[in-house]
Coordinates of C-alpha atoms in Angstrom, one line a residue:
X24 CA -18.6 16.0 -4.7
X25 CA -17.1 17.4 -7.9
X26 CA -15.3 15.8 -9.8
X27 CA -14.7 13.2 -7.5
X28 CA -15.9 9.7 -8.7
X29 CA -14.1 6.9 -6.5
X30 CA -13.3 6.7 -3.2
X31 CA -11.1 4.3 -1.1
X32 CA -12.5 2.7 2.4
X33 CA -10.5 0.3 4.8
X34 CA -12.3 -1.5 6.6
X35 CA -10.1 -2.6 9.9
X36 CA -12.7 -5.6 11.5
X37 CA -10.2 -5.9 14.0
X38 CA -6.9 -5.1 15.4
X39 CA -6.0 -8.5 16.5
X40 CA -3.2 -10.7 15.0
X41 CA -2.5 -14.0 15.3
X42 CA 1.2 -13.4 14.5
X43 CA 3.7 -11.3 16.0
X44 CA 6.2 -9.5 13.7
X45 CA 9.3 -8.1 14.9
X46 CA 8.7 -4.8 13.3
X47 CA 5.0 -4.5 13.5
X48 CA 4.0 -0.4 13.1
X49 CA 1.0 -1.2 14.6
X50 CA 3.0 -2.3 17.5
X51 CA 0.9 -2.3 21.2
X52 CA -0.4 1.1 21.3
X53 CA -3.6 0.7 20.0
X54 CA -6.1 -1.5 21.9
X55 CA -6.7 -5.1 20.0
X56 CA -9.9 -6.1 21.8
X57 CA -12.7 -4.6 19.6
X58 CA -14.5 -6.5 17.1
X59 CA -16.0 -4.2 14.6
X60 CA -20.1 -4.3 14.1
X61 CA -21.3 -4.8 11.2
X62 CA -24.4 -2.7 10.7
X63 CA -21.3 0.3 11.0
X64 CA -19.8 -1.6 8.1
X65 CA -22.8 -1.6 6.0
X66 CA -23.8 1.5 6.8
X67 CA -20.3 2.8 5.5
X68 CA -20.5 1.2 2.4
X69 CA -23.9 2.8 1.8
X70 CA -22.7 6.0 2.6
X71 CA -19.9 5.6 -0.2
X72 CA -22.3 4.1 -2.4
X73 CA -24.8 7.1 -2.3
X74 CA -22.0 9.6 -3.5
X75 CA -19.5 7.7 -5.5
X76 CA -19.9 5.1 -8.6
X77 CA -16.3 3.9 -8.0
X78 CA -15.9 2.4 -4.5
X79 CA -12.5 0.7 -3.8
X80 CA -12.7 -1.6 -0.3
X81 CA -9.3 -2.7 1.6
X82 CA -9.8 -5.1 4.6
X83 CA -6.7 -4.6 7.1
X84 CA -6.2 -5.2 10.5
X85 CA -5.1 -6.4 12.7
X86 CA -5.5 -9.3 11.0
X87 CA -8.6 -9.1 9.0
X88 CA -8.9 -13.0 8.7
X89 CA -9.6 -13.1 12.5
X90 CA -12.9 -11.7 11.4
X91 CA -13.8 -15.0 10.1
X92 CA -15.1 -16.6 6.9
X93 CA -19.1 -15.5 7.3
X94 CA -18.1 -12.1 8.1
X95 CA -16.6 -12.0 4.7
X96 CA -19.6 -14.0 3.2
X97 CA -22.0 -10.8 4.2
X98 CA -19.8 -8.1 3.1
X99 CA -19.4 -9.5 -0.1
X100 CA -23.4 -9.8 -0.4
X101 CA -24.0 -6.7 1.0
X102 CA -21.9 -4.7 -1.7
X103 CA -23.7 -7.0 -4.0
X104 CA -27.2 -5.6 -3.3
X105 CA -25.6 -1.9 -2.8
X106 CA -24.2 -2.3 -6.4
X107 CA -27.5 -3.1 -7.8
X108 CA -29.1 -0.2 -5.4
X109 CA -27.1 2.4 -6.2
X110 CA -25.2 1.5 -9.7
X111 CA -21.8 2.1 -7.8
X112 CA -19.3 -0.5 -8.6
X113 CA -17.5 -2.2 -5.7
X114 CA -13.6 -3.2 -5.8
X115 CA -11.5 -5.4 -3.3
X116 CA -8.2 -5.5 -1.2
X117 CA -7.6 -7.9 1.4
X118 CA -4.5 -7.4 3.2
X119 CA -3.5 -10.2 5.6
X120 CA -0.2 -12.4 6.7
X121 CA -1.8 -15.5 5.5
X122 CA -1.4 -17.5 8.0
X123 CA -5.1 -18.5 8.2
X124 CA -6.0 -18.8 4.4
X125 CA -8.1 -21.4 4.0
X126 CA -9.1 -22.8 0.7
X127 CA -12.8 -21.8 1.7
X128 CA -12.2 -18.3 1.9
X129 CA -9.9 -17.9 -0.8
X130 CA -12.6 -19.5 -3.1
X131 CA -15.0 -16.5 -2.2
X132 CA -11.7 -13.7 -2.1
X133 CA -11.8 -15.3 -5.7
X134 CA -15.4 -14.9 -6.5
X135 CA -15.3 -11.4 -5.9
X136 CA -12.4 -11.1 -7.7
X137 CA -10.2 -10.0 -4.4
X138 CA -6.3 -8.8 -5.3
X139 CA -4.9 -10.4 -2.0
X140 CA -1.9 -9.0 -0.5
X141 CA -0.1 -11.8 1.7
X142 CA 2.7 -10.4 3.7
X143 CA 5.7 -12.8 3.6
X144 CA 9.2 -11.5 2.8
X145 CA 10.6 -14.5 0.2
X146 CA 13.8 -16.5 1.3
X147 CA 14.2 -14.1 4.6
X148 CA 10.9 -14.4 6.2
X149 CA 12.2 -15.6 9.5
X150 CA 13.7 -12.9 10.1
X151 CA 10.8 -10.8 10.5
X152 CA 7.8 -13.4 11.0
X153 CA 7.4 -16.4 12.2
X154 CA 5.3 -19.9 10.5
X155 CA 7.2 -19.3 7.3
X156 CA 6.2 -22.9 5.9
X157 CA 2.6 -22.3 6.5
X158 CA 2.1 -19.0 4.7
X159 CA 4.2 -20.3 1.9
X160 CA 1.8 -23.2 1.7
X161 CA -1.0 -21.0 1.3
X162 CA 0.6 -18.8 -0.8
X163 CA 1.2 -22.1 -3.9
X164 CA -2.7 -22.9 -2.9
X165 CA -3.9 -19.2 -4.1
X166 CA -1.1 -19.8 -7.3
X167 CA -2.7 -22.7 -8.0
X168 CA -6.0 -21.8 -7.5
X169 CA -5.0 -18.6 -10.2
X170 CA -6.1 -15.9 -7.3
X171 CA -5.6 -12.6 -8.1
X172 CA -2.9 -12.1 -5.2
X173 CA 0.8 -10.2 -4.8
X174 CA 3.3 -10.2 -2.0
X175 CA 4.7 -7.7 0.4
X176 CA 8.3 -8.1 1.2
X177 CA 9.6 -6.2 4.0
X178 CA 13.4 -5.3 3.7
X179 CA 15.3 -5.3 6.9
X180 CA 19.3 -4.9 7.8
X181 CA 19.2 -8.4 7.5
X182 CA 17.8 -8.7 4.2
X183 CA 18.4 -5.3 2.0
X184 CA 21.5 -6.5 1.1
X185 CA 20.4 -9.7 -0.8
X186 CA 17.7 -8.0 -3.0
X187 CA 19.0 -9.3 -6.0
X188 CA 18.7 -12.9 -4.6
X189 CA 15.1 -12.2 -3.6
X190 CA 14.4 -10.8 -6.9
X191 CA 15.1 -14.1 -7.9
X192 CA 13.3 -15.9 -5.4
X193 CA 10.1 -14.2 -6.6
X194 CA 11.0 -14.6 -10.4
X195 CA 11.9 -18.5 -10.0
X196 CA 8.5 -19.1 -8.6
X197 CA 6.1 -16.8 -10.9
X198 CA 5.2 -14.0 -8.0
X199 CA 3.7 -10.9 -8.0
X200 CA 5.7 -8.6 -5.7
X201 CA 6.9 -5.3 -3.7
X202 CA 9.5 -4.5 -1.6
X203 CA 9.1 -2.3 1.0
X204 CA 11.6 -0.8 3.3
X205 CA 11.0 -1.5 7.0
X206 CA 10.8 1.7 8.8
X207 CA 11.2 3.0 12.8
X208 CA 7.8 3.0 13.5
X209 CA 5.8 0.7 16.2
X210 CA 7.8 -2.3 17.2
X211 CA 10.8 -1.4 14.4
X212 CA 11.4 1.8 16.8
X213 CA 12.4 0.3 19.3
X214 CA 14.6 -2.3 17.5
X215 CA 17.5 -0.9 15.9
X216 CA 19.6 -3.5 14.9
X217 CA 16.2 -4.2 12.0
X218 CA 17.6 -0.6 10.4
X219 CA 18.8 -0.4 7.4
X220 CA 22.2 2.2 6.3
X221 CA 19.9 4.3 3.8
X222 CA 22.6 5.1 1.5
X223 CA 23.7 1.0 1.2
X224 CA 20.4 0.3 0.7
X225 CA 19.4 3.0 -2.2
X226 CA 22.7 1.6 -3.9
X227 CA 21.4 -1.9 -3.5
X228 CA 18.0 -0.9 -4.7
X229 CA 19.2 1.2 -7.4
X230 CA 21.4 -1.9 -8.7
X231 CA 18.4 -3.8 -9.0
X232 CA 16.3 -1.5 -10.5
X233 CA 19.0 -1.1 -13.4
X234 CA 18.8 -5.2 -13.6
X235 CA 14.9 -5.0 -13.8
X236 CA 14.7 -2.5 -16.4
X237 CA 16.5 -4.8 -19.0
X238 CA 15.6 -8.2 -17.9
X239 CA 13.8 -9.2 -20.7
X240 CA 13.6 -12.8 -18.8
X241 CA 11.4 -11.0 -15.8
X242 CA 7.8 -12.8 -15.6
X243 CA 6.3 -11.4 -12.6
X244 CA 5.3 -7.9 -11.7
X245 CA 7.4 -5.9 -9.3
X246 CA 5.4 -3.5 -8.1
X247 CA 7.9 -1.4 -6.7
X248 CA 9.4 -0.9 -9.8
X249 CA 6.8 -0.2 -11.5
X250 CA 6.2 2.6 -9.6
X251 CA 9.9 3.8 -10.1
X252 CA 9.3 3.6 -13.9
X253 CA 6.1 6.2 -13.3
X254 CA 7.9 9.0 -11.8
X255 CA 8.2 12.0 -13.9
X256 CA 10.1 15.1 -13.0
X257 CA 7.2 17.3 -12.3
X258 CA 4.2 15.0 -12.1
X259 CA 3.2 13.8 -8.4
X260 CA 3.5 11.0 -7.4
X261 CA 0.7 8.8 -5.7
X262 CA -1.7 12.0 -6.1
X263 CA -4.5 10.4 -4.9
X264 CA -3.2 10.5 -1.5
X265 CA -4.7 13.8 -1.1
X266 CA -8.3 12.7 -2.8
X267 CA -10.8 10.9 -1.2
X268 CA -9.7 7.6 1.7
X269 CA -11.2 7.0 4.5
X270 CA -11.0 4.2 7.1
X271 CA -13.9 2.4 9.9
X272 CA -11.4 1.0 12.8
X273 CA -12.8 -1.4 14.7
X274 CA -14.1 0.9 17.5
X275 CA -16.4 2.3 15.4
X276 CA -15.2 5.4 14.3
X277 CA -13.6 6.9 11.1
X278 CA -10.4 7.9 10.6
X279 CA -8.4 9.6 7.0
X280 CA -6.1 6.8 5.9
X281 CA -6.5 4.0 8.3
X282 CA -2.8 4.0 9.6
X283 CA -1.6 4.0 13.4
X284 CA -1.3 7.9 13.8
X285 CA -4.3 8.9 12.3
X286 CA -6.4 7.7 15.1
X287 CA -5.9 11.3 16.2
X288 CA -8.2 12.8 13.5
X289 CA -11.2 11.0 14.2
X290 CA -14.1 11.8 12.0
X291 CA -16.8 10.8 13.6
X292 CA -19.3 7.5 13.2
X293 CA -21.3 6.2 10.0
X294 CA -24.3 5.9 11.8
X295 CA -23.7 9.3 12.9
X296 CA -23.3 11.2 9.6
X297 CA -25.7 11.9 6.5
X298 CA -22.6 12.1 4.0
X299 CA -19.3 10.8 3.9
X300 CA -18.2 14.2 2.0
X301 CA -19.1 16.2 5.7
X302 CA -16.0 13.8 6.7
X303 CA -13.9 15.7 4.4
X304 CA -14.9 19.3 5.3
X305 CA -15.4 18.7 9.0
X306 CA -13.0 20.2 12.0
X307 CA -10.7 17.0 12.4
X308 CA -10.1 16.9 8.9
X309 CA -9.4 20.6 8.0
X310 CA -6.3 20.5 11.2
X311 CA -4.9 17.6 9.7
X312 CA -5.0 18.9 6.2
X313 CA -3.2 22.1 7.7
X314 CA -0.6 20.4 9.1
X315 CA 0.3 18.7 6.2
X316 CA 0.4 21.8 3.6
X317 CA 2.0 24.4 6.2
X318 CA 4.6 21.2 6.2
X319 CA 4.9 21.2 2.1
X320 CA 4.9 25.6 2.2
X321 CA 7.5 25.3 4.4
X322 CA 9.7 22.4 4.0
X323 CA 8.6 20.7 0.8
X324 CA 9.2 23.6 -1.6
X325 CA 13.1 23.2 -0.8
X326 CA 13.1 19.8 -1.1
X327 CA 15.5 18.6 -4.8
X328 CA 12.1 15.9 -5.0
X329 CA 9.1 18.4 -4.5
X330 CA 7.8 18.5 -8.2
X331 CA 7.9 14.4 -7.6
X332 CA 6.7 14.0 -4.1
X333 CA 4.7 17.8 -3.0
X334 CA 4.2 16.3 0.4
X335 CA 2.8 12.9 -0.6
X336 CA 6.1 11.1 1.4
X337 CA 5.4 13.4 4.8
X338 CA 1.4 12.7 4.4
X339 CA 2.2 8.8 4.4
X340 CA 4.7 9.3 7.6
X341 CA 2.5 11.7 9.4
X342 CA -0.1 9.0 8.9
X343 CA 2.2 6.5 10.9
X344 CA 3.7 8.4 13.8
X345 CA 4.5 12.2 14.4
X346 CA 8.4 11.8 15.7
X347 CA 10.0 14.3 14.2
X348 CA 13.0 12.2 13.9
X349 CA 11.4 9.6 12.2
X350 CA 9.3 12.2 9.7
X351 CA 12.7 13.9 9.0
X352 CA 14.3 10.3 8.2
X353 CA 11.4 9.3 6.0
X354 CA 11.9 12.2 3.9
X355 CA 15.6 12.0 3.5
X356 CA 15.0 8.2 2.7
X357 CA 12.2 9.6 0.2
X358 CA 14.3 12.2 -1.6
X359 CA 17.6 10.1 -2.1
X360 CA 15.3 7.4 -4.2
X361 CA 13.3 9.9 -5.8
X362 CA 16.6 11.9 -7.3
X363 CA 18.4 9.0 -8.0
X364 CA 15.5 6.9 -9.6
X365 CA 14.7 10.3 -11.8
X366 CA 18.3 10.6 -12.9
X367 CA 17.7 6.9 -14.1
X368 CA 14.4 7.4 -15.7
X369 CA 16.0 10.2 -18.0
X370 CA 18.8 8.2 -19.0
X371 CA 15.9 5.5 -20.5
X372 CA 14.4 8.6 -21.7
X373 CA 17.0 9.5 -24.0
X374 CA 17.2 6.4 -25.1
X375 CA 13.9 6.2 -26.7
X376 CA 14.0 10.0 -27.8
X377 CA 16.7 8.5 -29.6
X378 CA 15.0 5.2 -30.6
X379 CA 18.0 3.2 -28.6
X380 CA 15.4 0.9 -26.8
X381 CA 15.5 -2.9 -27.8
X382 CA 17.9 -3.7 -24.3
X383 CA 14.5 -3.0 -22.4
X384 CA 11.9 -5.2 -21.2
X385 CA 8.5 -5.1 -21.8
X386 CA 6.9 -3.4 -19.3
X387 CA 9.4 -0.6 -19.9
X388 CA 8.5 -0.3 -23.5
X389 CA 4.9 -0.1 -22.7
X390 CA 5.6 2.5 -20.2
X391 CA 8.2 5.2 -22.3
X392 CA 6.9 4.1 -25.9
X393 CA 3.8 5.5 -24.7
X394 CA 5.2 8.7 -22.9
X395 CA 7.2 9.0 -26.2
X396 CA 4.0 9.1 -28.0
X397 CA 2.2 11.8 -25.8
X398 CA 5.6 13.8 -26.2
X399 CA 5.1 13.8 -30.3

């Protein structure tokens, strides 16, 4: 193991959905029958639990609320009596469109001290999802309940264009956020007119992110700017992409990241394996490793973003579908917001080299104040 400490698990209970989103990437390749068992999921998290003190849990789908409330109920014990077992300490993702949040099981997502990721794209939703009133509901029921919860707010053709507006949207009612571009992947593919012009929208985006960085006012996290503030000419971004993640579908099996495409790299079964870490060294997982660094030897090391990215962008793509066309437009999309965010990120560089920094919010203070330091 290393050096390793932590590893990240989705658990997928099923690939069912009670909604249908225009530009789902799961779209209908993958079959949504299967109910995952549970003695696989336990077994999993025992497996984790044996190697790693820092275990970090996602449930996905699908729709992971289809799973229902008593599913959630033994999970939550079960890590419960791992962590007491084996001293490893258990953290919690639930991803899910909200749409069935009940005030039961956000009560125990609360308990276990859940961050809950509701998918719902602010003043636009309609355009992507449907029961907009519903999920909106639930989401003021987890605010008012004080959950630990953020939203995920797709960007389509439709609704790029008004980022400013949703901004905000999510400002005027106190909520966590982050944008994230739709992409042509599973039903988006096929449905062009849900595109977005890149170029428009990296102007757009980078308009915004000049307003966030000195809106003193802002008093809500944007994720997605937070992450923009992070990148550092030379440091990697998201490096734990290429550490330890694994994924239990519903079928049973285990897969690297947990995403559409990866169902190609299966890894075997957790009843079937002594360690997780013979996941990371067996045949399945040394091809897909290949492909991904004779991709960075050959392509990455041209790219104007490498020292930023080194692959990271093409791992997260391949992960989703392997069109060439779409891997080619992810990393074009990648590189334009990667040099232009940079270029930004030195200018408030300068600025605090040169102690001209009172015009920046708070989180940006915190953020280069600190960088500032470690540069002394």
């Amino acid at each position: 193991m290393g050096q390793i400490h932590e590893i990240a698990l989705t658990i997928k209970p099923t690939l069912s959905c009670n909604m249908k989103c225009r530009h789902c990437f799961n779209g209908d390749k993958i079959n949504t029958h299967e109910r995952i068992d549970k003695n696989e999921v336990i077994k999993f998290m025992e497996l984790a639990c044996r190697d790693y003190k820092d275990v970090k849990v996602t449930f996905h789908g699908g729709e992971p609320t289809l799973a229902g409330n008593e599913f959630y109920k033994q999970m939550f014990q079960v890590q419960h009596e791992l962590s007491n077992q084996y001293g490893a300490s258990f953290s919690n993702n639930f991803t899910t469109n909200g749409l069935l949040l009940d005030e039961e099981l956000a009560d125990l997502l609360i308990e276990n001290d859940t961050l809950i990721n509701v998918s719902f794209d602010g003043p636009y939703n309609h355009l992507l999802r449907g029961n907009s009133e519903k999920v909106y509901e639930n989401i003021l029921m987890l605010k008012e309940k004080k959950a630990r919860f953020r939203i995920f707010c797709t960007l389509s053709k439709g609704s790029c264009g008004h980022l400013q507006e949703i901004y905000n949207w999510f400002c005027e009612r106190g909520l966590n956020f982050k944008t994230l571009p739709i992409e042509p992947r599973g039903y988006a593919a096929e449905e062009s007119s849900l595109l977005m012009d890149i170029d428009k929208f990296i102007t757009d985006l980078l308009s915004v992110y000049r307003y966030w960085i000195t809106d003193k006012a802002c008093c809500v996290r944007y994720y997605t700017f937070e992450e923009f503030a992070a990148f550092r000419r030379g440091v990697q971004f998201k490096p734990f992409w290429f550490r330890r993640e694994i994924a239990l579908n519903p079928d049973g099996k285990l897969y690297p990241f947990g995403r559409p495409n990866d169902v190609n790299f299966c890894l075997g079964r957790p009843s079937e394996i002594k360690k997780i870490e013979d996941c990371f060294s067996s045949p399945e997982y040394t091809r897909m490793l290949n492909i991904i660094n004779n991709y960075r030897r050959e392509t990455c090391s041209m790219c104007d973003s490498c020292g930023t990215c080194n692959g990271v962008c093409y791992c997260i793509s391949l992960m989703y579908v392997d069109n060439d066309d779409f891997l080619r437009y992810s990393c074009e999309k990648a590189n334009k917001i990667f040099t232009n965010v940079l270029k930004i990120n030195d200018e408030i560089r300068s600025d605090f080299q040169s102690g001209n920094y009172d015009k920046y919010n708070d989180t940006i203070k915190k953020m280069f104040l600190q960088i500032g330091q470690n540069d002394c």
